[in-house]
Coordinates of N, CA and C in Angstrom, one line a residue:
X1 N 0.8 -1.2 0.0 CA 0.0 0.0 0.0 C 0.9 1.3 0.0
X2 N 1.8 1.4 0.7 CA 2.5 2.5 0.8 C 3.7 2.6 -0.1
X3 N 3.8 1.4 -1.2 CA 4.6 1.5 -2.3 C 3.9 2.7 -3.2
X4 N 2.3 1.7 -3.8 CA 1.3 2.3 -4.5 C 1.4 3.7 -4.1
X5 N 1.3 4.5 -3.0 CA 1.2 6.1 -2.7 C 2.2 6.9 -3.3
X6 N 3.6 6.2 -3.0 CA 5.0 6.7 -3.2 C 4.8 6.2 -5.2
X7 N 4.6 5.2 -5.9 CA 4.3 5.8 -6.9 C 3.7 6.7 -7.4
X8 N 1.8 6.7 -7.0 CA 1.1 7.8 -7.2 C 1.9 9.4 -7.3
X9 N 2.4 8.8 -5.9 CA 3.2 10.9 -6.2 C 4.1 10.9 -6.4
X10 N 4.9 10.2 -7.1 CA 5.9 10.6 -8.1 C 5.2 10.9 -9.4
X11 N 4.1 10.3 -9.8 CA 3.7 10.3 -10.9 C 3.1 12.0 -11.1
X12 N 2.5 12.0 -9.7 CA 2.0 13.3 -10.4 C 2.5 14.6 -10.2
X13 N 3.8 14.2 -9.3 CA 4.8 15.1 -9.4 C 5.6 15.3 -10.6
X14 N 6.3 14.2 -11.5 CA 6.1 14.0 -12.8 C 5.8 14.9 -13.8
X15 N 4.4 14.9 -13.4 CA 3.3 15.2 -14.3 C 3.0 17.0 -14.4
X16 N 2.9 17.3 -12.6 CA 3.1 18.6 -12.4 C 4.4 19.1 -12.9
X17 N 5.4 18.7 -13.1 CA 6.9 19.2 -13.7 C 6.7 19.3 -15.5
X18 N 6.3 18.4 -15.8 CA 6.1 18.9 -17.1 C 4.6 19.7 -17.9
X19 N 4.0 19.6 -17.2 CA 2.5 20.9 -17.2 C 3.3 22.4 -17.2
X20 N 4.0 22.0 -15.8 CA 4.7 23.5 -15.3 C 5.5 23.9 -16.2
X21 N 6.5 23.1 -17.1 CA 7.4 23.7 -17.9 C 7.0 23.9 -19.2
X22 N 6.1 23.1 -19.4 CA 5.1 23.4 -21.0 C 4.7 24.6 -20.8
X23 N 4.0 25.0 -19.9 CA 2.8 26.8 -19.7 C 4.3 27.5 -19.9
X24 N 5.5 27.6 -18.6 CA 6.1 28.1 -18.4 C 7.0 28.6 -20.3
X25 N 7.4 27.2 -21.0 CA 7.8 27.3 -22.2 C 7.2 28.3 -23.0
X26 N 5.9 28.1 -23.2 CA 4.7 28.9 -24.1 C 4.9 30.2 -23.4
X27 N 4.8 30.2 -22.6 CA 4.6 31.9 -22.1 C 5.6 32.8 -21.9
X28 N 7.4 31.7 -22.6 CA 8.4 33.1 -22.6 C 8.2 33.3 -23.4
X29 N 9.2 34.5 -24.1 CA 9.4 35.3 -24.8 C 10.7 34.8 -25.5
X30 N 10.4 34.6 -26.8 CA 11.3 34.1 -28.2 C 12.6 34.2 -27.8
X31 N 12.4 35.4 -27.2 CA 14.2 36.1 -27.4 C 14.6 35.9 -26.3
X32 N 14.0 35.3 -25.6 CA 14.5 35.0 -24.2 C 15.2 34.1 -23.9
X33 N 15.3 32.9 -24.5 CA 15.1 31.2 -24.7 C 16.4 31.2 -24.7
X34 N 17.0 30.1 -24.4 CA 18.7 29.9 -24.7 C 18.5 28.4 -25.2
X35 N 19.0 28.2 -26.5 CA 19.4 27.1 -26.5 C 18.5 27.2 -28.1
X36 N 17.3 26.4 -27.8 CA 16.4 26.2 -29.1 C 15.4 27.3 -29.4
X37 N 15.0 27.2 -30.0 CA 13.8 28.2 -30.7 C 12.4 27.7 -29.6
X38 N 11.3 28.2 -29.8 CA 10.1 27.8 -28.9 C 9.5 26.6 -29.1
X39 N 9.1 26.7 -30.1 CA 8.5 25.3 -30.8 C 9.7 23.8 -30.8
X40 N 11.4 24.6 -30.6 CA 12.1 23.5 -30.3 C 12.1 22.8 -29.1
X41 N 11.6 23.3 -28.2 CA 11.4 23.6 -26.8 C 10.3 22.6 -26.2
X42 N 9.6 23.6 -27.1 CA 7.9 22.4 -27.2 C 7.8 20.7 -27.1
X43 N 8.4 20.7 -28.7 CA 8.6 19.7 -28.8 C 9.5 18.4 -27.8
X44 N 10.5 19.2 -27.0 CA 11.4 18.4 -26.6 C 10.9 17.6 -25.2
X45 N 10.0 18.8 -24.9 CA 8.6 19.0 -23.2 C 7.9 17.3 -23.9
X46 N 7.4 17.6 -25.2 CA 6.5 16.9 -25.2 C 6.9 15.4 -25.9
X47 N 7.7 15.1 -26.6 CA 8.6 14.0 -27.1 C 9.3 13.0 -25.6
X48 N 10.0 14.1 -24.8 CA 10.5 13.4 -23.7 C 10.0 13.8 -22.4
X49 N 9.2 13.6 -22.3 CA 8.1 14.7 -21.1 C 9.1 14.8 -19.9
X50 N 9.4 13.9 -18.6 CA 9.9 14.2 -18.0 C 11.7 14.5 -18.0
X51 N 12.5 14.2 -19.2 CA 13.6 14.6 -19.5 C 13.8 15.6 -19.7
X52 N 12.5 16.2 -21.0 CA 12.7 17.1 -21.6 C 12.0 18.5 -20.8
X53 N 11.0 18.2 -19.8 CA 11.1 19.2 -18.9 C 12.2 19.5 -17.9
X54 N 12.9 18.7 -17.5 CA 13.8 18.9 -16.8 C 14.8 19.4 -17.7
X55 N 15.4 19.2 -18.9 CA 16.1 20.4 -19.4 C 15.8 21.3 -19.8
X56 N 14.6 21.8 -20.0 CA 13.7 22.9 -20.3 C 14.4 24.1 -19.4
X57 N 13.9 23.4 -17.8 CA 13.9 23.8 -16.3 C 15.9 24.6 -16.2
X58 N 16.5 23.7 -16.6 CA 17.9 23.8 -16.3 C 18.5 24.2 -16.9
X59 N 18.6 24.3 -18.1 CA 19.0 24.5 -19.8 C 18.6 25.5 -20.4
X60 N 16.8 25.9 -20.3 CA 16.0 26.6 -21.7 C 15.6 28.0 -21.1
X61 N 15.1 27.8 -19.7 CA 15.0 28.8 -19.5 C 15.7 30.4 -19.3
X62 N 15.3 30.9 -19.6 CA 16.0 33.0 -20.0 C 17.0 32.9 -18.4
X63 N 18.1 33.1 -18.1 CA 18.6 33.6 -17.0 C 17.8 34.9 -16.3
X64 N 17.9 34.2 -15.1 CA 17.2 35.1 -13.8 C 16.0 35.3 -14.5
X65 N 15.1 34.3 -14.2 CA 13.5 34.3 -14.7 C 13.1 34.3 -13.7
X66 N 11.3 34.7 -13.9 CA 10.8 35.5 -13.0 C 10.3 34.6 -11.6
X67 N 10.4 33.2 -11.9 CA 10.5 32.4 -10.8 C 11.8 32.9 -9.6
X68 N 12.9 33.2 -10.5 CA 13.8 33.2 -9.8 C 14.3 34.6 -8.5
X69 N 13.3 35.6 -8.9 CA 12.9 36.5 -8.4 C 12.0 37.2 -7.6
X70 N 11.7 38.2 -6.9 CA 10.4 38.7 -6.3 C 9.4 39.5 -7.5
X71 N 8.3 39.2 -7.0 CA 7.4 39.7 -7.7 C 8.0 41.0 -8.7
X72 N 7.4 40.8 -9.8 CA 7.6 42.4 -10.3 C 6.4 43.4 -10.7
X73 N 6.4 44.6 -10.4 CA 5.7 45.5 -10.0 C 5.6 46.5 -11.5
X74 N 4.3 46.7 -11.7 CA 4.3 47.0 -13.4 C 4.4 49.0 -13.0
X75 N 4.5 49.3 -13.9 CA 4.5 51.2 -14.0 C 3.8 51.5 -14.3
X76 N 2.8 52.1 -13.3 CA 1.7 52.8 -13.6 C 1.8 53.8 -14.9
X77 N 0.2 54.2 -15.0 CA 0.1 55.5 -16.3 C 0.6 56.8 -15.0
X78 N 0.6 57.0 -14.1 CA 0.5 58.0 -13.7 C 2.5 58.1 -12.7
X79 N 3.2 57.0 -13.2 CA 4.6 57.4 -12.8 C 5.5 57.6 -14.3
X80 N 4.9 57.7 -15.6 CA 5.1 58.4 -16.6 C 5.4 59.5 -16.5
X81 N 6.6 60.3 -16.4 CA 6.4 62.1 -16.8 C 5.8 62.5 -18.2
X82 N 6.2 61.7 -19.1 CA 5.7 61.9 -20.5 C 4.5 62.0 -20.2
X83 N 3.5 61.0 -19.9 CA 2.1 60.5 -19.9 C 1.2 61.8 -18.7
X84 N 2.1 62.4 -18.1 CA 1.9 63.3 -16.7 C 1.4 64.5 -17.9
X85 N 3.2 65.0 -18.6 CA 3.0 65.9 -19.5 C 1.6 66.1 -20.3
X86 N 0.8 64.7 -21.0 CA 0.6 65.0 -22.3 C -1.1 65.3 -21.8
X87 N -1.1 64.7 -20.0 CA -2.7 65.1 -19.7 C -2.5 66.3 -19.6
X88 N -1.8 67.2 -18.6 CA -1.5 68.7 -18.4 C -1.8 69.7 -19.6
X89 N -1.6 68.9 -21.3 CA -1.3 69.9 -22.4 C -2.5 69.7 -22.3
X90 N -3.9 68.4 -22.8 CA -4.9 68.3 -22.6 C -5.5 69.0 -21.8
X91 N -5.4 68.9 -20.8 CA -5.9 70.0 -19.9 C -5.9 71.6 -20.6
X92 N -5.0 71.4 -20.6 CA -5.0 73.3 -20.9 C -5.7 73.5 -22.5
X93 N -5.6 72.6 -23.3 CA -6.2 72.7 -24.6 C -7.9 72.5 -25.0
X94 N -8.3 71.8 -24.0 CA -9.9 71.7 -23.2 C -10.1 73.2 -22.7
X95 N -9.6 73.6 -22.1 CA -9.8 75.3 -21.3 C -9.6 75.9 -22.3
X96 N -8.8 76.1 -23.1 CA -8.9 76.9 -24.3 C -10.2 76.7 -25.0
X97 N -10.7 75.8 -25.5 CA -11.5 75.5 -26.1 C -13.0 75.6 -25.6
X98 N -12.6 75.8 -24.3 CA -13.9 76.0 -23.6 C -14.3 77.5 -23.2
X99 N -12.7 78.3 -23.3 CA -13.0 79.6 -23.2 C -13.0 80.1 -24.4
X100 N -12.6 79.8 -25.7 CA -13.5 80.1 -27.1 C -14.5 79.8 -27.3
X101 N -15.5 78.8 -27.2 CA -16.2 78.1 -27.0 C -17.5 79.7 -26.6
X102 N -17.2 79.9 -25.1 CA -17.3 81.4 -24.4 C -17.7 82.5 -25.1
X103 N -16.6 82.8 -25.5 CA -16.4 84.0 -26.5 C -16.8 84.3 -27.5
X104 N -17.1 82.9 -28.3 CA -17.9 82.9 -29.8 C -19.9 82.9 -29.1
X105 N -20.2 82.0 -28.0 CA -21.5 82.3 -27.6 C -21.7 83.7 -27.5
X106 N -21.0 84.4 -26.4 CA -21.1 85.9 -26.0 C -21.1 86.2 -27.3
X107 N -20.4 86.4 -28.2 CA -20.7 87.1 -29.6 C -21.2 86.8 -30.2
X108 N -22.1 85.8 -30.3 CA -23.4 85.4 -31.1 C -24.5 86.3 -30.3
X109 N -24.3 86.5 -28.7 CA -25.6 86.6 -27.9 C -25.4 88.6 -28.2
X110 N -24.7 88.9 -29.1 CA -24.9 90.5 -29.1 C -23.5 90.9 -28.6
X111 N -22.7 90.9 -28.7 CA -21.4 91.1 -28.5 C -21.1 91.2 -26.9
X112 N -21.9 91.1 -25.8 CA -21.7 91.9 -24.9 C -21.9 93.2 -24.6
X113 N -21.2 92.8 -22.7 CA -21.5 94.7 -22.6 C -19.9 95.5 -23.2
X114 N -19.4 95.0 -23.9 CA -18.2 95.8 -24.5 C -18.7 96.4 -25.3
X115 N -19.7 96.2 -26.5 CA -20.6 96.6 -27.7 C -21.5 97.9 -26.7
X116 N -21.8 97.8 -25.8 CA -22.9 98.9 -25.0 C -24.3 98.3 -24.8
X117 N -24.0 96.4 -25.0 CA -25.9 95.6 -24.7 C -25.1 95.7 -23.4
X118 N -26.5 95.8 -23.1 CA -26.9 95.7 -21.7 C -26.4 94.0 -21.3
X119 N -26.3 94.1 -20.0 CA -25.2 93.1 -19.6 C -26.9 91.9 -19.5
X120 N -26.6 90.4 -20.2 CA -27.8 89.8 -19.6 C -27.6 88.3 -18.9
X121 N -26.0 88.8 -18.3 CA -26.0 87.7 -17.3 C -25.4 88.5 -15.8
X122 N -26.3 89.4 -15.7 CA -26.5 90.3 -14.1 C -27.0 89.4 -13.1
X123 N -27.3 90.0 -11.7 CA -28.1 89.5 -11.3 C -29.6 89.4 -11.2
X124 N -30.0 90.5 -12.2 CA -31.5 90.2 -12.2 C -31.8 89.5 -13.5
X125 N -30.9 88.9 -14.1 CA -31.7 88.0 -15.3 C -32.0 86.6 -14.4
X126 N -33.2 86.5 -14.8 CA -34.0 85.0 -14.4 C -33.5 84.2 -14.8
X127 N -32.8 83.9 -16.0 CA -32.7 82.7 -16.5 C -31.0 82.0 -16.1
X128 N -30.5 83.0 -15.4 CA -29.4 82.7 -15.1 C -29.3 81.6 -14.1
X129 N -28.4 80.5 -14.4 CA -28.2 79.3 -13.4 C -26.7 79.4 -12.9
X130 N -26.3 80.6 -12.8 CA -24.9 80.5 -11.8 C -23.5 79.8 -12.5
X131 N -24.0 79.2 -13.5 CA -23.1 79.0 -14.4 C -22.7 79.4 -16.5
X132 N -23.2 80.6 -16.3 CA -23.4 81.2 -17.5 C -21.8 81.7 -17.6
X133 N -21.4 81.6 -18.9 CA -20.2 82.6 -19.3 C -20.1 84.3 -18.6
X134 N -18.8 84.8 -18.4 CA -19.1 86.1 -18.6 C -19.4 86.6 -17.0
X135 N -19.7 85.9 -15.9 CA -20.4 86.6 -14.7 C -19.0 87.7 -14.1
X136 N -19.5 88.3 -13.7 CA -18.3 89.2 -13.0 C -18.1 89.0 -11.4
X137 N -18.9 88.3 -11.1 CA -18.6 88.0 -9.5 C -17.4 86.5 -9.6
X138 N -17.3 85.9 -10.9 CA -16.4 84.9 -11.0 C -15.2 85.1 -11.6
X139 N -14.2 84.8 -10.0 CA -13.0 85.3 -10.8 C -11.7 84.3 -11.6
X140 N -12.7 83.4 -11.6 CA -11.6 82.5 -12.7 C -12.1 82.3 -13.7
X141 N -13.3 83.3 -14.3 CA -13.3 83.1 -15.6 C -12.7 84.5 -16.5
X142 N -11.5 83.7 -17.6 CA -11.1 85.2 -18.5 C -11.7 85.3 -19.9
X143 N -13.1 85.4 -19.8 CA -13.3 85.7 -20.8 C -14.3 87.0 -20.9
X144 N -13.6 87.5 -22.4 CA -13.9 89.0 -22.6 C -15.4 89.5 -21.7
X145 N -14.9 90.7 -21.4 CA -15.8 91.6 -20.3 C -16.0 91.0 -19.1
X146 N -14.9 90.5 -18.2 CA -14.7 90.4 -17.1 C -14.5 91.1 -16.2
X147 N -13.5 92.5 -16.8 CA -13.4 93.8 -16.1 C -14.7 94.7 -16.5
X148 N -15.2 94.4 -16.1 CA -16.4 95.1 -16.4 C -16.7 96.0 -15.3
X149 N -17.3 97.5 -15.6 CA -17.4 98.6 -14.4 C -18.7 98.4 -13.9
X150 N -18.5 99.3 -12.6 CA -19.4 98.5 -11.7 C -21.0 98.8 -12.1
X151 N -21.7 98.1 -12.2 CA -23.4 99.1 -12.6 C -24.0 100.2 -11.9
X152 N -24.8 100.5 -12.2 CA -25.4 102.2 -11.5 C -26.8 101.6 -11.6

């Protein structure tokens, strides 16, 4: 009985050894390989299963593979400088466009109070929702007639 076990788990230790070097085989990278090509590799796992994984293991694999190491930790989008840079331009090219955007409304709506219309995002226009172009109590918006004099 305790022969039978001690075969069992060899076998499927065996068995785990060459599963493990087959996946492992397939999922390097061509250029990594020492020795044969991938498909040479393949073949050798699968022709002599337990020989040929064990030289797979010894032989084929890339020096200092990732077994042989601590986890490796991938680079975020956000430890990019380049990737940092190219939202920042985005950013500022969105605000531009949003304060043209502005400027062509207000000069469709009658030029403004630069032209001498009457201002119609004061505070007694009704239809105003606190977020109209142009208000003068808002000081981060720069678009035209912001310096505006005070009303009478």
């Amino acid at each position: 009985m305790g022969r039978a076990i001690l075969i069992i788990g060899a076998a499927a230790l065996a068995v785990g050894v060459i599963v493990y070097s087959l996946i492992e085989c397939a999922r390097t990278d061509s250029t990594a390989m020492r020795g044969l090509r991938k498909g040479g590799w393949i073949a050798v796992i699968l022709l002599l299963p337990l020989l040929g994984a064990l030289l797979w293991l010894f032989m084929g694999r890339p020096r200092g593979a990732a077994g042989s190491s601590g986890p490796v930790r991938g680079k975020g989008p956000d430890d990019d400088p380049q990737f940092l840079r190219n939202l920042e331009q985005r950013r500022r090219q969105q605000e531009q466009a949003e304060k043209l955007r502005r400027w062509e409304e207000e000069l469709r709506r009658g030029g403004g109070p630069a032209d001498g219309a009457p201002d119609r995002d004061g505070p007694g226009d009704d239809s105003s929702d606190g977020s109209s172009p142009g208000r003068a109590d808002d000081p981060s918006d720069d678009s035209p007639g912001t310096n505006r004099p005070p009303r009478e």
